[in-house]
Coordinates of C-alpha atoms in Angstrom, one line a residue:
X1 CA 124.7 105.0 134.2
X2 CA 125.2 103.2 131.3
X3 CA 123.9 100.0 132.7
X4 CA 121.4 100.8 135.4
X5 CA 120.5 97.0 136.2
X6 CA 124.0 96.5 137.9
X7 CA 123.6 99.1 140.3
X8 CA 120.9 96.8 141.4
X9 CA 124.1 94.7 142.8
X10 CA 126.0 97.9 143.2
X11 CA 123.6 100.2 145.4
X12 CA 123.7 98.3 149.1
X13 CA 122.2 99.6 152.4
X14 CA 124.1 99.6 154.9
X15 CA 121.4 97.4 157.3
X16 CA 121.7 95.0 154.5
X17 CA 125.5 94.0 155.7
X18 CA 125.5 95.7 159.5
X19 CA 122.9 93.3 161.0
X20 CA 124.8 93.9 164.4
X21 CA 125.2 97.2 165.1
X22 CA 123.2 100.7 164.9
X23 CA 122.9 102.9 161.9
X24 CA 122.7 106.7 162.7
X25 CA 121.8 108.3 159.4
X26 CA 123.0 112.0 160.0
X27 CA 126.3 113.9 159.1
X28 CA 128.8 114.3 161.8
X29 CA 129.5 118.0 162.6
X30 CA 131.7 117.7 165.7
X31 CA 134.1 115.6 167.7
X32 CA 135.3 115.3 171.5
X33 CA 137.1 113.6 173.3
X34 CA 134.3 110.7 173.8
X35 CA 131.3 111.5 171.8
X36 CA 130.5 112.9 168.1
X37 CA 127.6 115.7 167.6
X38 CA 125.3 115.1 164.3
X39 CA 123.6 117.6 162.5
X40 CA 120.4 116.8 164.3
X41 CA 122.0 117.7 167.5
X42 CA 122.3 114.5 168.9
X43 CA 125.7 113.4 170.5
X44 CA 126.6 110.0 170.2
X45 CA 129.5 108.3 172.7
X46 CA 132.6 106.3 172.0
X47 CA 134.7 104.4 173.2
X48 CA 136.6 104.3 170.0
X49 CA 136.3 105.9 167.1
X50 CA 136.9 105.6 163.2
X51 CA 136.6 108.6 160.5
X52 CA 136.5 107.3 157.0
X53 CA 134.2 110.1 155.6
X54 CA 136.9 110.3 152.5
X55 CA 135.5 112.6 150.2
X56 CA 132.2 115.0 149.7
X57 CA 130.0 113.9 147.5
X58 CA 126.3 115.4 147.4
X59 CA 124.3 111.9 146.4
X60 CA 120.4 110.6 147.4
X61 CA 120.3 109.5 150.8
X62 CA 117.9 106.2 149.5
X63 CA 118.7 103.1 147.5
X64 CA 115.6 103.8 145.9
X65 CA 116.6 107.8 144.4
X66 CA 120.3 106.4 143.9
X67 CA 118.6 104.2 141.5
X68 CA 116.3 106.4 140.2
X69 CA 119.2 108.6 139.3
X70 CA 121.3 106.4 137.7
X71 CA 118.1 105.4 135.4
X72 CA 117.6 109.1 134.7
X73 CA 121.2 109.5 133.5
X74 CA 121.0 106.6 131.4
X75 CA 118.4 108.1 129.6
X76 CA 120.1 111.0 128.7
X77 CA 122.5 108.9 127.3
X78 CA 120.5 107.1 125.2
X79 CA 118.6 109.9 124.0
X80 CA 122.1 112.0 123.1
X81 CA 123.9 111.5 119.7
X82 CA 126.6 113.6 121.3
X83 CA 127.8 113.7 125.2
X84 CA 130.7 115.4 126.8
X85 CA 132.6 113.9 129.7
X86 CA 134.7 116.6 131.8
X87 CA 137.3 115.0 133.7
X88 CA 140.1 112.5 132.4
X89 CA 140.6 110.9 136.1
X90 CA 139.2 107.2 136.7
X91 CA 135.7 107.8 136.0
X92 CA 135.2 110.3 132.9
X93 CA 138.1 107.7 131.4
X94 CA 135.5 104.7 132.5
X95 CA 132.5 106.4 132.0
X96 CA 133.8 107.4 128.3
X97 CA 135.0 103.7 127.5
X98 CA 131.6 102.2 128.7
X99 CA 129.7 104.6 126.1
X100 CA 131.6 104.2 123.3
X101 CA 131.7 100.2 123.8
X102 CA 128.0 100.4 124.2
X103 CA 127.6 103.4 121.8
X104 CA 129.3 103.3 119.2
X105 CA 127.4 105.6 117.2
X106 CA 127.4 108.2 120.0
X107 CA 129.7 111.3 119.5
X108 CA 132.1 111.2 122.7
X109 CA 134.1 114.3 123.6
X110 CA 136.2 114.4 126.6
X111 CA 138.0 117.5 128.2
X112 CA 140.2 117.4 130.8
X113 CA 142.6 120.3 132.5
X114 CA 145.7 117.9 132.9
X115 CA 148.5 117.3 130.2
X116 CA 147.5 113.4 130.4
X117 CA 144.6 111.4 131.6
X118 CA 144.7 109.3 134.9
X119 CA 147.2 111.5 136.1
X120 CA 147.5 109.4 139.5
X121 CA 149.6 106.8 138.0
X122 CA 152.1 106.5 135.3
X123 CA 152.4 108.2 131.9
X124 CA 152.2 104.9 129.8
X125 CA 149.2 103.7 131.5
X126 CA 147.9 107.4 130.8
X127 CA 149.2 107.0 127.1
X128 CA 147.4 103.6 126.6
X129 CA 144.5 104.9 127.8
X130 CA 144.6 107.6 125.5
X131 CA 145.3 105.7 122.8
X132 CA 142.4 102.9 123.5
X133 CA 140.2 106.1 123.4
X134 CA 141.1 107.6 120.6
X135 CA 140.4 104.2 118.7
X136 CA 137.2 104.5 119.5
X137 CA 137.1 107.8 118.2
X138 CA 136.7 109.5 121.3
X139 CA 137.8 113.0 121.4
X140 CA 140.1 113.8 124.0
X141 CA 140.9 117.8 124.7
X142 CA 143.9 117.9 126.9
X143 CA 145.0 121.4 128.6
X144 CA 141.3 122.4 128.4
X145 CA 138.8 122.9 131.2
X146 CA 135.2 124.2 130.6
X147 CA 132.8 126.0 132.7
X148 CA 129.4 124.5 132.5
X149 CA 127.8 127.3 134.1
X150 CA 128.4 129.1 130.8
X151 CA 126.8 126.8 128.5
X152 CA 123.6 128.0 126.2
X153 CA 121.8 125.4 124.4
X154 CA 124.1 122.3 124.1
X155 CA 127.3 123.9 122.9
X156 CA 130.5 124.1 125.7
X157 CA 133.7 126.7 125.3
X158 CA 137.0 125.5 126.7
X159 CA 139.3 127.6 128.1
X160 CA 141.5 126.7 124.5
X161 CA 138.9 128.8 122.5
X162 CA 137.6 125.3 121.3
X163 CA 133.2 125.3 120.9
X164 CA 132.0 121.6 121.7
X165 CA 128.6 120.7 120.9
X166 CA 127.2 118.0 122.9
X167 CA 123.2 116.8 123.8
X168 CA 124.2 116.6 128.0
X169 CA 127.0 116.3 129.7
X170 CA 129.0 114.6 132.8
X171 CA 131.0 116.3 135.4
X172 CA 133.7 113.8 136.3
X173 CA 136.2 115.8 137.8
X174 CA 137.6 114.6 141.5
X175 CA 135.9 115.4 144.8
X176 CA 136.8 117.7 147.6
X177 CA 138.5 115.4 150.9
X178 CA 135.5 115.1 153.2
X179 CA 137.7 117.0 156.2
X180 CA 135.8 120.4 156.2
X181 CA 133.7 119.1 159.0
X182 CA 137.2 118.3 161.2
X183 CA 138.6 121.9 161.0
X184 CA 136.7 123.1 164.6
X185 CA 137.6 119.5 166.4
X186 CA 139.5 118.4 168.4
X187 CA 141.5 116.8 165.4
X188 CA 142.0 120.4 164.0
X189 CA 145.2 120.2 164.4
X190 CA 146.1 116.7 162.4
X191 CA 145.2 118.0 159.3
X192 CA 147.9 118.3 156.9
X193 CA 148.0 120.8 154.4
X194 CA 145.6 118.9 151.6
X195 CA 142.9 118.7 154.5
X196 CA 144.2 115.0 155.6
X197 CA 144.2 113.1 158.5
X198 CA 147.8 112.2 159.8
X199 CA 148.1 108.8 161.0
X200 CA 150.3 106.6 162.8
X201 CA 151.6 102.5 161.2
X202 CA 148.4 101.6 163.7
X203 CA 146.3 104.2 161.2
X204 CA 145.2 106.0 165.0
X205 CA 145.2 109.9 164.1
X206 CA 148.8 110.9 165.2
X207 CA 149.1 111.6 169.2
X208 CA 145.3 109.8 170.1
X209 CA 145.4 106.7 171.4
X210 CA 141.3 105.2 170.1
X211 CA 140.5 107.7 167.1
X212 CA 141.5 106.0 164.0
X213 CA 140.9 106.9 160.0
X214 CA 141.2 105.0 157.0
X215 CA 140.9 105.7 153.4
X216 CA 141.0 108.9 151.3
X217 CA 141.0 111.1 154.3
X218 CA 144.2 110.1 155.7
X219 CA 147.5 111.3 154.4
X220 CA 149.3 108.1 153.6
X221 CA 151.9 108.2 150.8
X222 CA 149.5 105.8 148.3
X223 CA 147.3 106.2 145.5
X224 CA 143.7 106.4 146.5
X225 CA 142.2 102.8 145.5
X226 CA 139.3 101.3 146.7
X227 CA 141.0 98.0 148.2
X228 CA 143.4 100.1 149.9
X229 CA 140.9 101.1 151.8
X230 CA 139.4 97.7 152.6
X231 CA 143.4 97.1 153.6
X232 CA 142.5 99.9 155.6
X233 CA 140.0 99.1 157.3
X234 CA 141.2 95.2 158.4
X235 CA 143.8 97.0 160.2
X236 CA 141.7 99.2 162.0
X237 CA 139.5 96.2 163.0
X238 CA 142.1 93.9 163.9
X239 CA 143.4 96.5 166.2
X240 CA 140.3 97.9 167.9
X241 CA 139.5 94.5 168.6
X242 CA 142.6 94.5 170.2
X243 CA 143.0 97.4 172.2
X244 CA 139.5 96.2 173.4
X245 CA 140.6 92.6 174.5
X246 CA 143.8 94.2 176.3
X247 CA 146.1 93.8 174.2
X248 CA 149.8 95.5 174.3
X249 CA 150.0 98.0 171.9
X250 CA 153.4 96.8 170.5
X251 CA 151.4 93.8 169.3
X252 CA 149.0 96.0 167.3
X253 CA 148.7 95.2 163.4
X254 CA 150.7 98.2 161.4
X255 CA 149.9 99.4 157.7
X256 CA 152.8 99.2 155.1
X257 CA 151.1 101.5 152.0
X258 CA 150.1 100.0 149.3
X259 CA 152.3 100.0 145.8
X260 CA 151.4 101.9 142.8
X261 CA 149.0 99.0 141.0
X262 CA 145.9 100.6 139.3
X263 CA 143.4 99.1 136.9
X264 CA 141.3 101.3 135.0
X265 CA 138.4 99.7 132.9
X266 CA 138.1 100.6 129.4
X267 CA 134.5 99.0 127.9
X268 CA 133.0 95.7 128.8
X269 CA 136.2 93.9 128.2
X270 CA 139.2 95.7 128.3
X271 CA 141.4 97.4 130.7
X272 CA 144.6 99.1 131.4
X273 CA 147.0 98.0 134.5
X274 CA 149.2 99.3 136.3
X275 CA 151.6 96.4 137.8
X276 CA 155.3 96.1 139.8
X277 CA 156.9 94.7 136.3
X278 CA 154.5 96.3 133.7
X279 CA 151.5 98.3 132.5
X280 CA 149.7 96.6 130.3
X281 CA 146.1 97.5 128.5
X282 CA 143.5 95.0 126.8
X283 CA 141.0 92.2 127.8
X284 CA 143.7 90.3 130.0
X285 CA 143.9 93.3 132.6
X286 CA 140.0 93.2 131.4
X287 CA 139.4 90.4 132.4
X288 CA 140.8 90.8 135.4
X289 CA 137.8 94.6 136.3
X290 CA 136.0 95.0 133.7
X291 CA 133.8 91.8 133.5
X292 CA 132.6 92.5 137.0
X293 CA 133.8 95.2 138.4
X294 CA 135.0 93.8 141.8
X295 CA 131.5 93.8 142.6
X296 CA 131.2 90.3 143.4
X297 CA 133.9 89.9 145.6
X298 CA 132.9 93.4 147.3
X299 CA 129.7 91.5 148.2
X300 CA 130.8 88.7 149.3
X301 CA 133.1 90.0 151.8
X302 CA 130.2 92.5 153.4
X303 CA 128.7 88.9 153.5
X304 CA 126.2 89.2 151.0
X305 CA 125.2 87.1 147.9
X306 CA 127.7 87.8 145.0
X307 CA 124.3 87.7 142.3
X308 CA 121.2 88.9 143.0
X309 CA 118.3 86.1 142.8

């Protein structure tokens, strides 16, 4: 959004890295025992199965209008001498530091309901974060929600009594867990209470023997990170692969969850970390994110060129 040329490197399709296998572009409404029903009313068979739908998030189907969308939003930001962020999770704390590094002259305001920012890890990462923000003379409204619905003519309320004026605005508040879909399956019943899958050391749902989940849809005791799900999903590969070569099941790989580390980029160059020993914020955890995001190394382990050419 702020840079739309890296979602060039960002923005994949999935024939780009799954040369070997058939894409069904459809949302999955229902599961049985051997086949899944999409929304077209097609059934598909299995022999095993994965859910990794994590969370729901209404985005273009095309590379093409994902692009298209991040250029549109980055042309509200440029236009905008004032932007409000709602959310102080990951990405309103990322989106906020990329503007202001970018931006300087922008007016940033940032609301968020929680007593801290990044509530998901610890409250000296959340403090360093706030204090890196505030630096840049962000504003950050903590305690506060606002209802965007009720906006007229660029100015916000919070739900403090506080009137924000701002050009546009980003919702960057968390996403519903992408389980809706399960609640008439025949995995009803391995939902937990937040709408989770409940999985076994082999991450199969508990009980089945060939449906497995990984990332933020199932219930392990771990922050949700993006290479905790890649850890994920090795696991789940390494053990289909398995079960389908014969393979004992006490010889299947098991999942130990990941420990609390987090790094949360602030700008083009700095970042705050949450370690074992330490949190730490600045451009050595920066240096570590924020130069490229991971991107790279995402790439090149879908088996695709780390730079575009």
């Amino acid at each position: 959004m702020v840079e739309p040329s890296f979602a060039e490197r960002t923005v994949i399709n999935h024939s780009d890295y799954l040369t070997n296998g058939l894409l069904v572009v459809s949302t999955a409404v229902n599961i049985r025992d051997n086949e899944v029903l999409t929304s077209s009313g097609r059934w598909i068979a299995y022999d095993y199965l994965v859910i990794a739908t994590g969370h729901s998030d209404h985005v273009p189907k095309t590379r093409t209008e994902r692009l298209n969308q991040y250029q549109a939003e980055s042309e509200k930001i440029k236009s905008a001498n004032s932007i409000l962020i709602v959310g102080g999770g990951p990405t309103g704390v990322e989106l906020a530091g990329e503007i202001v590094v970018d931006f300087p002259e922008k007016k940033v305001t940032l609301v968020h309901r929680g007593s801290r920012l990044l509530e998901f890890i610890g409250a000296k990462a959340s403090k360093k974060a706030l204090d890196w923000l505030t630096s840049k003379k962000v504003e950050v409204l903590l305690n506060q929600s606002v209802d965007i619905n009720t906006a007229s003519d660029g100015t916000y309320q919070t739900s403090g009594g506080e009137t924000i004026i701002a050009d546009c605005h980003f919702v960057c508040t968390g996403k519903p867990i992408g389980s809706s879909w399960l609640k008439d399956t025949i995995l009803k019943d391995n939902l937990n209470g937040h709408g989770k899958l409940v999985v076994d050391d082999n991450l199969r749902v508990r009980g089945l023997k060939n449906v497995f989940a990984i990332g933020d849809i199932t219930a392990i005791p771990e922050i949700q990170q993006g290479y905790l799900a890649q850890r994920h999903a090795v696991v789940a590969a390494r053990n289909i692969k398995m079960l389908m070569s014969g393979e004992k099941e006490t010889k299947l790989a098991t999942y130990k969850p990941g420990s609390a580390i987090a790094i949360v980029s602030l700008g083009r160059r700095d970042a705050v970390a949450q370690l074992p020993f330490a949190t730490i914020c600045g451009c050595i955890p920066g240096m570590i994110k924020s130069r490229d995001l991971f991107v790279g190394k995402t790439r090149k382990q879908m088996g695709l060129k780390p730079t575009l050419t």
